[in-house]
Every structure is written in structure tokens, then in C-alpha cells.
PDB file of C-alpha atoms in Angstrom:
ATOM      1  CA  MET R 207      26.109  40.599   6.803  1.00 53.00           C
ATOM      2  CA  SER R 208      23.706  40.633   9.742  1.00 55.00           C
ATOM      3  CA  PRO R 209      19.929  40.041   9.930  1.00 57.00           C
ATOM      4  CA  GLU R 210      19.490  43.824  10.239  1.00 60.00           C
ATOM      5  CA  THR R 211      20.997  44.417   6.782  1.00 60.00           C
ATOM      6  CA  ASP R 212      20.299  41.143   4.953  1.00 73.00           C
ATOM      7  CA  PRO R 213      16.580  40.326   4.403  1.00 80.00           C
ATOM      8  CA  ALA R 214      17.401  36.800   3.244  1.00 83.00           C
ATOM      9  CA  LEU R 215      19.270  36.052   6.458  1.00 87.00           C
ATOM     10  CA  LEU R 216      16.439  37.527   8.507  1.00 85.00           C
ATOM     11  CA  GLU R 217      13.925  35.314   6.716  1.00 88.00           C
ATOM     12  CA  GLU R 218      16.132  32.275   7.340  1.00 89.00           C
ATOM     13  CA  LEU R 219      16.141  33.052  11.052  1.00 90.00           C
ATOM     14  CA  GLU R 220      12.362  33.490  11.046  1.00 91.00           C
ATOM     15  CA  VAL R 221      11.926  30.134   9.316  1.00 89.00           C
ATOM     16  CA  ASP R 222      14.164  28.521  11.948  1.00 91.00           C
ATOM     17  CA  LEU R 223      12.010  30.090  14.665  1.00 90.00           C
ATOM     18  CA  PHE R 224       8.780  28.918  13.055  1.00 88.00           C
ATOM     19  CA  VAL R 225      10.070  25.367  12.576  1.00 86.00           C
ATOM     20  CA  GLU R 226      11.259  25.274  16.182  1.00 90.00           C
ATOM     21  CA  VAL R 227       7.828  26.354  17.416  1.00 89.00           C
ATOM     22  CA  LEU R 228       6.152  23.561  15.477  1.00 87.00           C
ATOM     23  CA  HIS R 229       8.633  21.019  16.797  1.00 84.00           C
ATOM     24  CA  ARG R 230       8.865  21.984  20.466  1.00 87.00           C
ATOM     25  CA  ARG R 231       5.259  23.106  20.968  1.00 85.00           C
ATOM     26  CA  TYR R 232       3.384  20.570  18.848  1.00 82.00           C
ATOM     27  CA  GLY R 233       5.788  17.757  17.939  1.00 80.00           C
ATOM     28  CA  TYR R 234       5.774  18.402  14.175  1.00 82.00           C
ATOM     29  CA  ASP R 235       9.349  18.108  12.960  1.00 82.00           C
ATOM     30  CA  PHE R 236      10.049  19.997   9.723  1.00 82.00           C
ATOM     31  CA  ARG R 237      13.744  20.518  10.468  1.00 82.00           C
ATOM     32  CA  ASP R 238      14.901  18.101   7.773  1.00 80.00           C
ATOM     33  CA  TYR R 239      12.451  19.124   5.074  1.00 80.00           C
ATOM     34  CA  GLY R 240      13.931  20.657   1.934  1.00 80.00           C
ATOM     35  CA  ARG R 241      14.466  24.269   2.970  1.00 85.00           C
ATOM     36  CA  ALA R 242      13.626  25.994  -0.325  1.00 87.00           C
ATOM     37  CA  SER R 243      10.292  24.216  -0.714  1.00 82.00           C
ATOM     38  CA  LEU R 244       9.426  24.629   2.959  1.00 86.00           C
ATOM     39  CA  THR R 245      10.204  28.352   2.881  1.00 90.00           C
ATOM     40  CA  ARG R 246       7.893  28.833  -0.108  1.00 88.00           C
ATOM     41  CA  ARG R 247       5.073  27.076   1.683  1.00 86.00           C
ATOM     42  CA  ILE R 248       5.622  29.125   4.835  1.00 90.00           C
ATOM     43  CA  ARG R 249       5.513  32.340   2.800  1.00 91.00           C
ATOM     44  CA  ASN R 250       2.209  31.231   1.264  1.00 88.00           C
ATOM     45  CA  LEU R 251       0.919  30.388   4.722  1.00 87.00           C
ATOM     46  CA  VAL R 252       1.799  33.864   6.003  1.00 89.00           C
ATOM     47  CA  SER R 253      -0.310  35.356   3.219  1.00 87.00           C
ATOM     48  CA  GLN R 254      -3.188  32.925   3.722  1.00 85.00           C
ATOM     49  CA  GLN R 255      -3.277  33.577   7.454  1.00 86.00           C
ATOM     50  CA  GLY R 256      -3.183  37.334   7.006  1.00 86.00           C
ATOM     51  CA  GLU R 257       0.056  37.833   8.916  1.00 87.00           C
ATOM     52  CA  GLN R 258       2.762  40.398   8.199  1.00 89.00           C
ATOM     53  CA  SER R 259       5.781  38.144   8.615  1.00 90.00           C
ATOM     54  CA  ILE R 260       6.906  34.613   9.396  1.00 90.00           C
ATOM     55  CA  ALA R 261       7.824  35.762  12.908  1.00 90.00           C
ATOM     56  CA  ASP R 262       4.257  37.025  13.428  1.00 90.00           C
ATOM     57  CA  LEU R 263       2.878  33.679  12.267  1.00 90.00           C
ATOM     58  CA  ALA R 264       5.236  31.823  14.617  1.00 90.00           C
ATOM     59  CA  ALA R 265       4.031  33.929  17.556  1.00 90.00           C
ATOM     60  CA  ARG R 266       0.376  33.330  16.696  1.00 88.00           C
ATOM     61  CA  VAL R 267       0.838  29.588  16.365  1.00 87.00           C
ATOM     62  CA  LEU R 268       2.815  29.440  19.606  1.00 90.00           C
ATOM     63  CA  HIS R 269      -0.012  30.993  21.609  1.00 91.00           C
ATOM     64  CA  GLN R 270      -3.054  29.801  19.636  1.00 90.00           C
ATOM     65  CA  PRO R 271      -3.091  25.979  19.434  1.00 86.00           C
ATOM     66  CA  GLU R 272      -6.426  26.050  17.631  1.00 86.00           C
ATOM     67  CA  ARG R 273      -4.596  27.278  14.529  1.00 85.00           C
ATOM     68  CA  ILE R 274      -2.251  24.318  14.208  1.00 84.00           C
ATOM     69  CA  GLY R 275      -4.635  22.313  12.009  1.00 82.00           C
ATOM     70  CA  ASP R 276      -4.763  25.050   9.387  1.00 83.00           C
ATOM     71  CA  VAL R 277      -0.995  25.486   9.584  1.00 84.00           C
ATOM     72  CA  ILE R 278      -0.252  21.809   8.984  1.00 81.00           C
ATOM     73  CA  ALA R 279      -2.786  21.715   6.149  1.00 78.00           C
ATOM     74  CA  GLY R 280      -0.998  24.682   4.591  1.00 80.00           C
ATOM     75  CA  LEU R 281       2.459  23.134   4.958  1.00 80.00           C
ATOM     76  CA  SER R 282       1.560  19.728   3.593  1.00 75.00           C
ATOM     77  CA  VAL R 283       1.462  19.186  -0.161  1.00 64.00           C
ATOM     78  CA  PRO R 284      -1.862  17.402  -0.841  1.00 60.00           C
ATOM     79  CA  VAL R 285      -1.418  17.373  -4.598  1.00 67.00           C
ATOM     80  CA  SER R 286      -2.249  14.212  -6.499  1.00 81.00           C
ATOM     81  CA  GLU R 287      -4.473  12.902  -9.248  1.00 92.00           C
ATOM     82  CA  PHE R 288      -6.210   9.687 -10.183  1.00 96.00           C
ATOM     83  CA  PHE R 289      -3.909   7.151 -11.856  1.00 97.00           C
ATOM     84  CA  ARG R 290      -1.024   9.590 -11.974  1.00 94.00           C
ATOM     85  CA  ASP R 291       1.793   8.080 -14.066  1.00 94.00           C
ATOM     86  CA  PRO R 292      -0.251   5.276 -15.681  1.00 96.00           C
ATOM     87  CA  SER R 293       2.869   3.181 -16.323  1.00 95.00           C
ATOM     88  CA  VAL R 294       3.291   2.871 -12.558  1.00 96.00           C
ATOM     89  CA  PHE R 295      -0.207   1.476 -12.148  1.00 97.00           C
ATOM     90  CA  LEU R 296       0.387  -0.872 -15.062  1.00 97.00           C
ATOM     91  CA  ALA R 297       3.524  -2.158 -13.302  1.00 97.00           C
ATOM     92  CA  LEU R 298       1.593  -2.598 -10.073  1.00 97.00           C
ATOM     93  CA  ARG R 299      -1.127  -4.461 -11.967  1.00 97.00           C
ATOM     94  CA  GLU R 300       1.238  -6.738 -13.905  1.00 97.00           C
ATOM     95  CA  VAL R 301       4.089  -7.292 -11.438  1.00 96.00           C
ATOM     96  CA  VAL R 302       3.025  -6.583  -7.870  1.00 97.00           C
ATOM     97  CA  LEU R 303      -0.579  -7.762  -7.658  1.00 97.00           C
ATOM     98  CA  PRO R 304       0.165 -11.285  -8.965  1.00 97.00           C
ATOM     99  CA  ALA R 305       2.771 -11.620  -6.194  1.00 97.00           C
ATOM    100  CA  LEU R 306       0.372 -10.272  -3.570  1.00 97.00           C
ATOM    101  CA  SER R 307      -2.315 -12.701  -4.709  1.00 97.00           C
ATOM    102  CA  THR R 308      -0.330 -15.520  -3.066  1.00 96.00           C
ATOM    103  CA  TYR R 309      -1.180 -14.118   0.390  1.00 97.00           C
ATOM    104  CA  SER R 310      -4.451 -14.919   2.148  1.00 97.00           C
ATOM    105  CA  GLN R 311      -4.520 -11.418   3.648  1.00 98.00           C
ATOM    106  CA  ILE R 312      -2.824  -8.360   2.156  1.00 98.00           C
ATOM    107  CA  THR R 313      -1.754  -5.195   3.969  1.00 98.00           C
ATOM    108  CA  ILE R 314      -0.912  -2.021   2.067  1.00 98.00           C
ATOM    109  CA  TRP R 315       0.360   1.246   3.477  1.00 98.00           C
ATOM    110  CA  GLN R 316      -0.377   4.339   1.390  1.00 97.00           C
ATOM    111  CA  ALA R 317       1.887   6.918   3.053  1.00 96.00           C
ATOM    112  CA  GLY R 318       1.189  10.578   2.326  1.00 92.00           C
ATOM    113  CA  CYS R 319      -2.236   9.849   0.852  1.00 94.00           C
ATOM    114  CA  ALA R 320      -3.120  13.550   0.391  1.00 90.00           C
ATOM    115  CA  ARG R 321      -6.775  13.969  -0.622  1.00 92.00           C
ATOM    116  CA  GLY R 322      -7.196  10.324  -1.546  1.00 95.00           C
ATOM    117  CA  GLU R 323      -7.010  10.176  -5.338  1.00 96.00           C
ATOM    118  CA  GLU R 324      -4.308   7.530  -5.227  1.00 96.00           C
ATOM    119  CA  VAL R 325      -6.114   5.525  -2.545  1.00 97.00           C
ATOM    120  CA  TYR R 326      -9.192   5.228  -4.742  1.00 98.00           C
ATOM    121  CA  SER R 327      -7.020   4.422  -7.769  1.00 98.00           C
ATOM    122  CA  LEU R 328      -5.340   1.634  -5.817  1.00 98.00           C
ATOM    123  CA  ALA R 329      -8.688   0.291  -4.594  1.00 98.00           C
ATOM    124  CA  ILE R 330      -9.928   0.137  -8.194  1.00 98.00           C
ATOM    125  CA  LEU R 331      -6.795  -1.752  -9.188  1.00 97.00           C
ATOM    126  CA  LEU R 332      -7.298  -4.274  -6.377  1.00 98.00           C
ATOM    127  CA  THR R 333     -11.009  -4.639  -7.166  1.00 98.00           C
ATOM    128  CA  GLU R 334     -10.305  -5.479 -10.795  1.00 98.00           C
ATOM    129  CA  ALA R 335      -7.663  -7.992  -9.722  1.00 97.00           C
ATOM    130  CA  GLY R 336     -10.150  -9.682  -7.372  1.00 97.00           C
ATOM    131  CA  LEU R 337      -7.968  -8.885  -4.338  1.00 98.00           C
ATOM    132  CA  TYR R 338      -9.769  -6.039  -2.627  1.00 98.00           C
ATOM    133  CA  ASP R 339     -11.885  -8.120  -0.242  1.00 97.00           C
ATOM    134  CA  ARG R 340      -8.772  -9.616   1.344  1.00 97.00           C
ATOM    135  CA  THR R 341      -6.825  -6.351   1.508  1.00 98.00           C
ATOM    136  CA  HIS R 342      -6.513  -3.774   4.281  1.00 98.00           C
ATOM    137  CA  ILE R 343      -5.182  -0.377   3.222  1.00 98.00           C
ATOM    138  CA  PHE R 344      -3.764   2.056   5.756  1.00 98.00           C
ATOM    139  CA  ALA R 345      -3.964   5.525   4.200  1.00 97.00           C
ATOM    140  CA  THR R 346      -1.983   8.048   6.231  1.00 96.00           C
ATOM    141  CA  ASP R 347      -1.149  11.715   6.037  1.00 93.00           C
ATOM    142  CA  ILE R 348       0.089  14.484   8.307  1.00 89.00           C
ATOM    143  CA  SER R 349      -2.913  16.709   7.475  1.00 89.00           C
ATOM    144  CA  ASP R 350      -6.293  16.065   9.094  1.00 90.00           C
ATOM    145  CA  ALA R 351      -7.899  18.298   6.463  1.00 88.00           C
ATOM    146  CA  ALA R 352      -6.515  16.148   3.645  1.00 90.00           C
ATOM    147  CA  LEU R 353      -7.667  12.973   5.398  1.00 94.00           C
ATOM    148  CA  ALA R 354     -11.190  14.357   5.823  1.00 94.00           C
ATOM    149  CA  SER R 355     -11.311  15.206   2.128  1.00 93.00           C
ATOM    150  CA  ALA R 356     -10.089  11.713   1.226  1.00 95.00           C
ATOM    151  CA  LYS R 357     -12.798  10.076   3.346  1.00 96.00           C
ATOM    152  CA  GLU R 358     -15.464  12.228   1.743  1.00 96.00           C
ATOM    153  CA  GLY R 359     -14.336  11.211  -1.733  1.00 96.00           C
ATOM    154  CA  ILE R 360     -15.848  14.166  -3.615  1.00 96.00           C
ATOM    155  CA  TYR R 361     -13.876  15.678  -6.488  1.00 96.00           C
ATOM    156  CA  PRO R 362     -14.467  17.986  -9.454  1.00 94.00           C
ATOM    157  CA  SER R 363     -16.101  16.003 -12.260  1.00 94.00           C
ATOM    158  CA  GLU R 364     -13.471  17.363 -14.614  1.00 93.00           C
ATOM    159  CA  ASP R 365     -10.763  15.561 -12.609  1.00 93.00           C
ATOM    160  CA  LEU R 366     -12.457  12.220 -13.232  1.00 93.00           C
ATOM    161  CA  ARG R 367     -13.008  12.896 -16.920  1.00 90.00           C
ATOM    162  CA  ASP R 368      -9.334  13.766 -17.293  1.00 90.00           C
ATOM    163  CA  ALA R 369      -8.385  10.594 -15.395  1.00 95.00           C
ATOM    164  CA  ALA R 370     -10.314   8.241 -17.708  1.00 95.00           C
ATOM    165  CA  ARG R 371      -7.464   8.134 -20.228  1.00 95.00           C
ATOM    166  CA  ARG R 372      -4.870   7.473 -17.521  1.00 96.00           C
ATOM    167  CA  TYR R 373      -7.037   4.696 -16.072  1.00 97.00           C
ATOM    168  CA  LEU R 374      -7.132   2.888 -19.413  1.00 97.00           C
ATOM    169  CA  ALA R 375      -3.406   3.454 -19.984  1.00 96.00           C
ATOM    170  CA  GLY R 376      -2.831   1.870 -16.583  1.00 95.00           C
ATOM    171  CA  GLY R 377      -4.554  -1.315 -17.722  1.00 95.00           C
ATOM    172  CA  GLY R 378      -8.099  -0.521 -16.601  1.00 95.00           C
ATOM    173  CA  THR R 379     -10.561  -3.251 -17.582  1.00 93.00           C
ATOM    174  CA  HIS R 380     -13.830  -1.352 -17.206  1.00 95.00           C
ATOM    175  CA  THR R 381     -14.662   2.330 -17.522  1.00 95.00           C
ATOM    176  CA  LEU R 382     -13.666   4.725 -14.780  1.00 96.00           C
ATOM    177  CA  SER R 383     -17.235   6.043 -14.573  1.00 95.00           C
ATOM    178  CA  ASP R 384     -18.238   2.670 -13.096  1.00 96.00           C
ATOM    179  CA  TYR R 385     -16.588   3.788  -9.869  1.00 97.00           C
ATOM    180  CA  TYR R 386     -18.167   7.174  -9.207  1.00 97.00           C
ATOM    181  CA  HIS R 387     -21.457   9.032  -9.322  1.00 95.00           C
ATOM    182  CA  ALA R 388     -21.387  12.414 -11.047  1.00 92.00           C
ATOM    183  CA  ARG R 389     -23.841  15.228 -10.579  1.00 90.00           C
ATOM    184  CA  TYR R 390     -23.391  18.672 -12.030  1.00 88.00           C
ATOM    185  CA  ASP R 391     -19.734  19.618 -11.558  1.00 93.00           C
ATOM    186  CA  ARG R 392     -18.946  17.205  -8.700  1.00 95.00           C
ATOM    187  CA  ALA R 393     -18.305  13.484  -8.570  1.00 96.00           C
ATOM    188  CA  LYS R 394     -18.493  11.222  -5.528  1.00 97.00           C
ATOM    189  CA  MET R 395     -16.429   8.057  -5.489  1.00 97.00           C
ATOM    190  CA  ASP R 396     -18.181   4.773  -4.736  1.00 97.00           C
ATOM    191  CA  GLN R 397     -17.707   4.409  -0.987  1.00 95.00           C
ATOM    192  CA  ARG R 398     -17.248   0.657  -1.325  1.00 97.00           C
ATOM    193  CA  LEU R 399     -13.765   1.562  -2.548  1.00 98.00           C
ATOM    194  CA  ILE R 400     -12.807   2.643   0.975  1.00 97.00           C
ATOM    195  CA  SER R 401     -14.651  -0.093   2.865  1.00 98.00           C
ATOM    196  CA  ARG R 402     -11.268  -1.738   3.466  1.00 98.00           C
ATOM    197  CA  VAL R 403      -9.376   1.496   4.143  1.00 98.00           C
ATOM    198  CA  THR R 404      -8.291   2.940   7.488  1.00 98.00           C
ATOM    199  CA  PHE R 405      -7.474   6.642   7.287  1.00 97.00           C
ATOM    200  CA  ALA R 406      -5.119   7.858  10.017  1.00 97.00           C
ATOM    201  CA  ASN R 407      -2.910  10.808  10.880  1.00 94.00           C
ATOM    202  CA  HIS R 408       0.705   9.691  10.766  1.00 94.00           C
ATOM    203  CA  ASN R 409       3.869  11.760  10.690  1.00 90.00           C
ATOM    204  CA  LEU R 410       6.597  10.032   8.684  1.00 90.00           C
ATOM    205  CA  VAL R 411       9.228  12.109  10.478  1.00 85.00           C
ATOM    206  CA  THR R 412       8.322  11.479  14.111  1.00 86.00           C
ATOM    207  CA  ASP R 413       5.935   8.511  14.245  1.00 90.00           C
ATOM    208  CA  GLU R 414       7.005   4.890  14.231  1.00 91.00           C
ATOM    209  CA  VAL R 415       5.835   2.094  11.931  1.00 93.00           C
ATOM    210  CA  PHE R 416       2.528   0.508  12.909  1.00 93.00           C
ATOM    211  CA  CYS R 417       1.893  -2.366  10.503  1.00 95.00           C
ATOM    212  CA  GLU R 418       3.585  -5.179   8.603  1.00 96.00           C
ATOM    213  CA  ALA R 419       2.929  -4.304   4.984  1.00 98.00           C
ATOM    214  CA  HIS R 420       3.180  -6.257   1.749  1.00 98.00           C
ATOM    215  CA  LEU R 421       3.225  -3.062  -0.298  1.00 98.00           C
ATOM    216  CA  ILE R 422       4.058   0.534   0.614  1.00 98.00           C
ATOM    217  CA  LEU R 423       3.310   3.420  -1.712  1.00 97.00           C
ATOM    218  CA  CYS R 424       4.865   6.773  -0.866  1.00 95.00           C
ATOM    219  CA  ARG R 425       4.922   8.792  -4.047  1.00 93.00           C
ATOM    220  CA  ASN R 426       6.194  12.354  -4.362  1.00 87.00           C
ATOM    221  CA  VAL R 427       6.703  12.864  -0.629  1.00 87.00           C
ATOM    222  CA  LEU R 428      10.411  12.123  -0.278  1.00 86.00           C
ATOM    223  CA  ILE R 429      11.317  14.915  -2.719  1.00 82.00           C
ATOM    224  CA  TYR R 430      10.451  17.411   0.008  1.00 82.00           C
ATOM    225  CA  PHE R 431      12.886  15.846   2.509  1.00 84.00           C
ATOM    226  CA  THR R 432      16.619  16.258   2.922  1.00 82.00           C
ATOM    227  CA  ASP R 433      18.825  13.264   2.105  1.00 84.00           C
ATOM    228  CA  VAL R 434      19.193  12.469   5.804  1.00 85.00           C
ATOM    229  CA  LEU R 435      15.438  12.430   6.360  1.00 86.00           C
ATOM    230  CA  GLN R 436      14.810  10.444   3.182  1.00 88.00           C
ATOM    231  CA  ASP R 437      17.151   7.737   4.428  1.00 89.00           C
ATOM    232  CA  ARG R 438      15.480   7.682   7.838  1.00 88.00           C
ATOM    233  CA  VAL R 439      12.025   7.269   6.291  1.00 91.00           C
ATOM    234  CA  LEU R 440      13.239   4.586   3.893  1.00 93.00           C
ATOM    235  CA  GLY R 441      14.607   2.744   6.907  1.00 91.00           C
ATOM    236  CA  LYS R 442      11.145   2.849   8.466  1.00 93.00           C
ATOM    237  CA  PHE R 443       9.647   1.450   5.291  1.00 95.00           C
ATOM    238  CA  ALA R 444      12.170  -1.395   5.275  1.00 94.00           C
ATOM    239  CA  THR R 445      11.240  -2.195   8.873  1.00 94.00           C
ATOM    240  CA  SER R 446       7.532  -2.186   8.064  1.00 96.00           C
ATOM    241  CA  LEU R 447       7.694  -4.389   4.953  1.00 96.00           C
ATOM    242  CA  VAL R 448       7.445  -8.167   5.056  1.00 96.00           C
ATOM    243  CA  ARG R 449      10.288 -10.146   3.537  1.00 93.00           C
ATOM    244  CA  GLY R 450      10.071  -9.577  -0.210  1.00 94.00           C
ATOM    245  CA  GLY R 451       7.582  -6.725   0.221  1.00 97.00           C
ATOM    246  CA  PHE R 452       7.266  -3.997  -2.386  1.00 98.00           C
ATOM    247  CA  LEU R 453       7.959  -0.262  -2.190  1.00 97.00           C
ATOM    248  CA  CYS R 454       6.826   2.255  -4.795  1.00 96.00           C
ATOM    249  CA  VAL R 455       8.076   5.851  -4.656  1.00 95.00           C
ATOM    250  CA  GLY R 456       7.505   8.783  -6.999  1.00 90.00           C
ATOM    251  CA  THR R 457       8.894   8.844 -10.513  1.00 87.00           C
ATOM    252  CA  ARG R 458      10.969  11.909  -9.578  1.00 84.00           C
ATOM    253  CA  GLU R 459      12.426  10.088  -6.570  1.00 86.00           C
ATOM    254  CA  ASN R 460      15.237   7.569  -6.474  1.00 79.00           C
ATOM    255  CA  LEU R 461      16.659   5.146  -3.927  1.00 81.00           C
ATOM    256  CA  GLN R 462      19.981   4.652  -5.693  1.00 74.00           C
ATOM    257  CA  PHE R 463      21.918   7.302  -3.784  1.00 71.00           C
ATOM    258  CA  SER R 464      20.493   6.490  -0.358  1.00 77.00           C
ATOM    259  CA  PRO R 465      22.294   4.215   2.120  1.00 82.00           C
ATOM    260  CA  ALA R 466      18.931   2.460   2.494  1.00 79.00           C
ATOM    261  CA  ALA R 467      19.133   1.375  -1.149  1.00 79.00           C
ATOM    262  CA  GLN R 468      21.113  -1.726  -0.178  1.00 85.00           C
ATOM    263  CA  LYS R 469      17.977  -3.026   1.542  1.00 90.00           C
ATOM    264  CA  PHE R 470      16.045  -3.062  -1.740  1.00 93.00           C
ATOM    265  CA  HIS R 471      16.517  -4.216  -5.291  1.00 91.00           C
ATOM    266  CA  ALA R 472      14.874  -2.518  -8.246  1.00 91.00           C
ATOM    267  CA  ILE R 473      11.981  -4.207 -10.004  1.00 93.00           C
ATOM    268  CA  ASP R 474      11.145  -1.388 -12.407  1.00 94.00           C
ATOM    269  CA  ILE R 475      13.323   1.743 -12.382  1.00 90.00           C
ATOM    270  CA  LYS R 476      10.967   3.741 -14.603  1.00 92.00           C
ATOM    271  CA  ALA R 477       8.087   3.078 -12.193  1.00 93.00           C
ATOM    272  CA  GLN R 478      10.414   3.463  -9.182  1.00 94.00           C
ATOM    273  CA  LEU R 479       9.264   0.082  -7.923  1.00 95.00           C
ATOM    274  CA  TYR R 480      11.491  -1.851  -5.523  1.00 95.00           C
ATOM    275  CA  ARG R 481      11.433  -5.067  -3.531  1.00 96.00           C
ATOM    276  CA  LEU R 482      12.846  -5.568  -0.048  1.00 95.00           C
ATOM    277  CA  GLN R 483      15.808  -7.900   0.269  1.00 85.00           C
ATOM    278  CA  GLY R 484      15.675 -10.652   2.889  1.00 69.00           C
ATOM    279  CA  LYS R 485      15.608  -9.290   6.457  1.00 51.00           C
ATOM    280  CA  ARG R 486      15.840 -10.487  10.033  1.00 42.00           C
TER     281      ARG R 486
END
């Protein structure tokens, strides 16, 4: 079969071209992202941008740098929710925060923060544990649009009402409505929850580590990477964590089959919570 007679092969070549444009022209490296998921997102982007084909989109992006922000926003997966997987937040509350309380200053890296729901959830957790005022959270994402939304902290009121149950299941000690102001169909999070947060654009694929963290959360990001890229990113996390630091990944993710797994030991498999072995 050749590209002239096989549409699937032609599309594969167009995806390769598009990915190469992003890498060589702008430094965004999607070469080791899961191909099936990436191809679906590129197809959606073609439709959103009003192009006829992936090749047309690649040509536009190559010659029109002003479009790169919209492209990266379209390729990223800024999907999250407040207190997603309550058992994870309960494990953080009961296992991790007591350990972090022994430090005079705490650094947390929230990698792939999307539109900020998990950042605010984490800040609430730290506030209720009495640790927020001595914590610095670095919330990073590849999408400037997602970061702007996270800073703004405005969400559909329905999202917060739905999250109230998860908050309580995660060990919440107040009511979730204490942390936001609702009006009509929108709710704005209390901005004190991000007073100790630095939002920054960071590419897990190409950028280096930038802090020494006591806890790293990177949930439901690794599932979009190939095994090789997952291992590379996990290596970065191991480098960034302090001795005995904690790593929490998504409940659909798993370190067990990665070469980097030997650097961690499991604290709670259900919550996908790990602790770094001794290093250096």
C-alpha cells in the first residue's frame, strides 16, 4: 500500500509532518505521545480551526506563529474536576500531609494542572491541615489558555455542587461552599487559595526540573505518553523530589512496569501514591 491508495497511511504521514512542525519550529515535542490519542486530538483541531486536512493545518501553523497558542490549547487535555477520586485526597490527607508537616517549608509541584480544579482542591486540603501558609505550590501546564483559566478560578456553579460530595468523601472538614462565591450559574474560587501558588508554562517533555519538591502530583497525564516518554518524565520527577518525597499519579496510571519504578516504593496502590527511595 502507498499513501496514494491508503487513507490511513496518508493520515499517518500528515500527523508525522504536523508533529515535526511543532517540534522543529516551536520546540513542542509530541513525538512520544500516544499516537491514537494524539491523532484524535489533531483531527478535532483540524475541524476547530476550519482546515481541510492535517497537512493544511501543519502549513498554517508553520507560517503563522500567532496560531500556536490555540493549537497547543487544542492538543492539551485540560480535563479535571474538583476532588476527583476522593480516596486519593483522603490518602493525601491521612498519609502525606502528616509527613509534610515535619518540614518548616513545603514545596509542591502540580504538573499538568489543566484549568486548576486540582490546584484549588489541594489548597483546600492544605488549608484544613493548617499547612497552607508554609507551602509553595508550582502549578504548571503546557497550555497558556489552561493556566489563564486556572488563575481566574471561575467555574460553572454546577461543577462545585457536584464536587461537594467528593469533598466530604475526601475527608473535608467544612463545607465546600466555604471556599467559593457563587452568583447565578458561575462560581469564583476564593483567591486566597492561590496566594501561595505560582502558575507557569512548563513542558514535561522538553523542559528540565526547576524545584526541589516534597510532593509531586501528575494525575492523568502519563496515560497520553508512550512508555519511553513516561519513563523519562518519571526520571525527572525522581530528580526533583527530596529524599523520601511523594509522587501521586492518576488512578489509571501505574509505575510498576516502568524502569523508573525501582526509584519509588508504593504507599497506596489504589491511590497510586508512591514515595521516593533514598537518592544521591
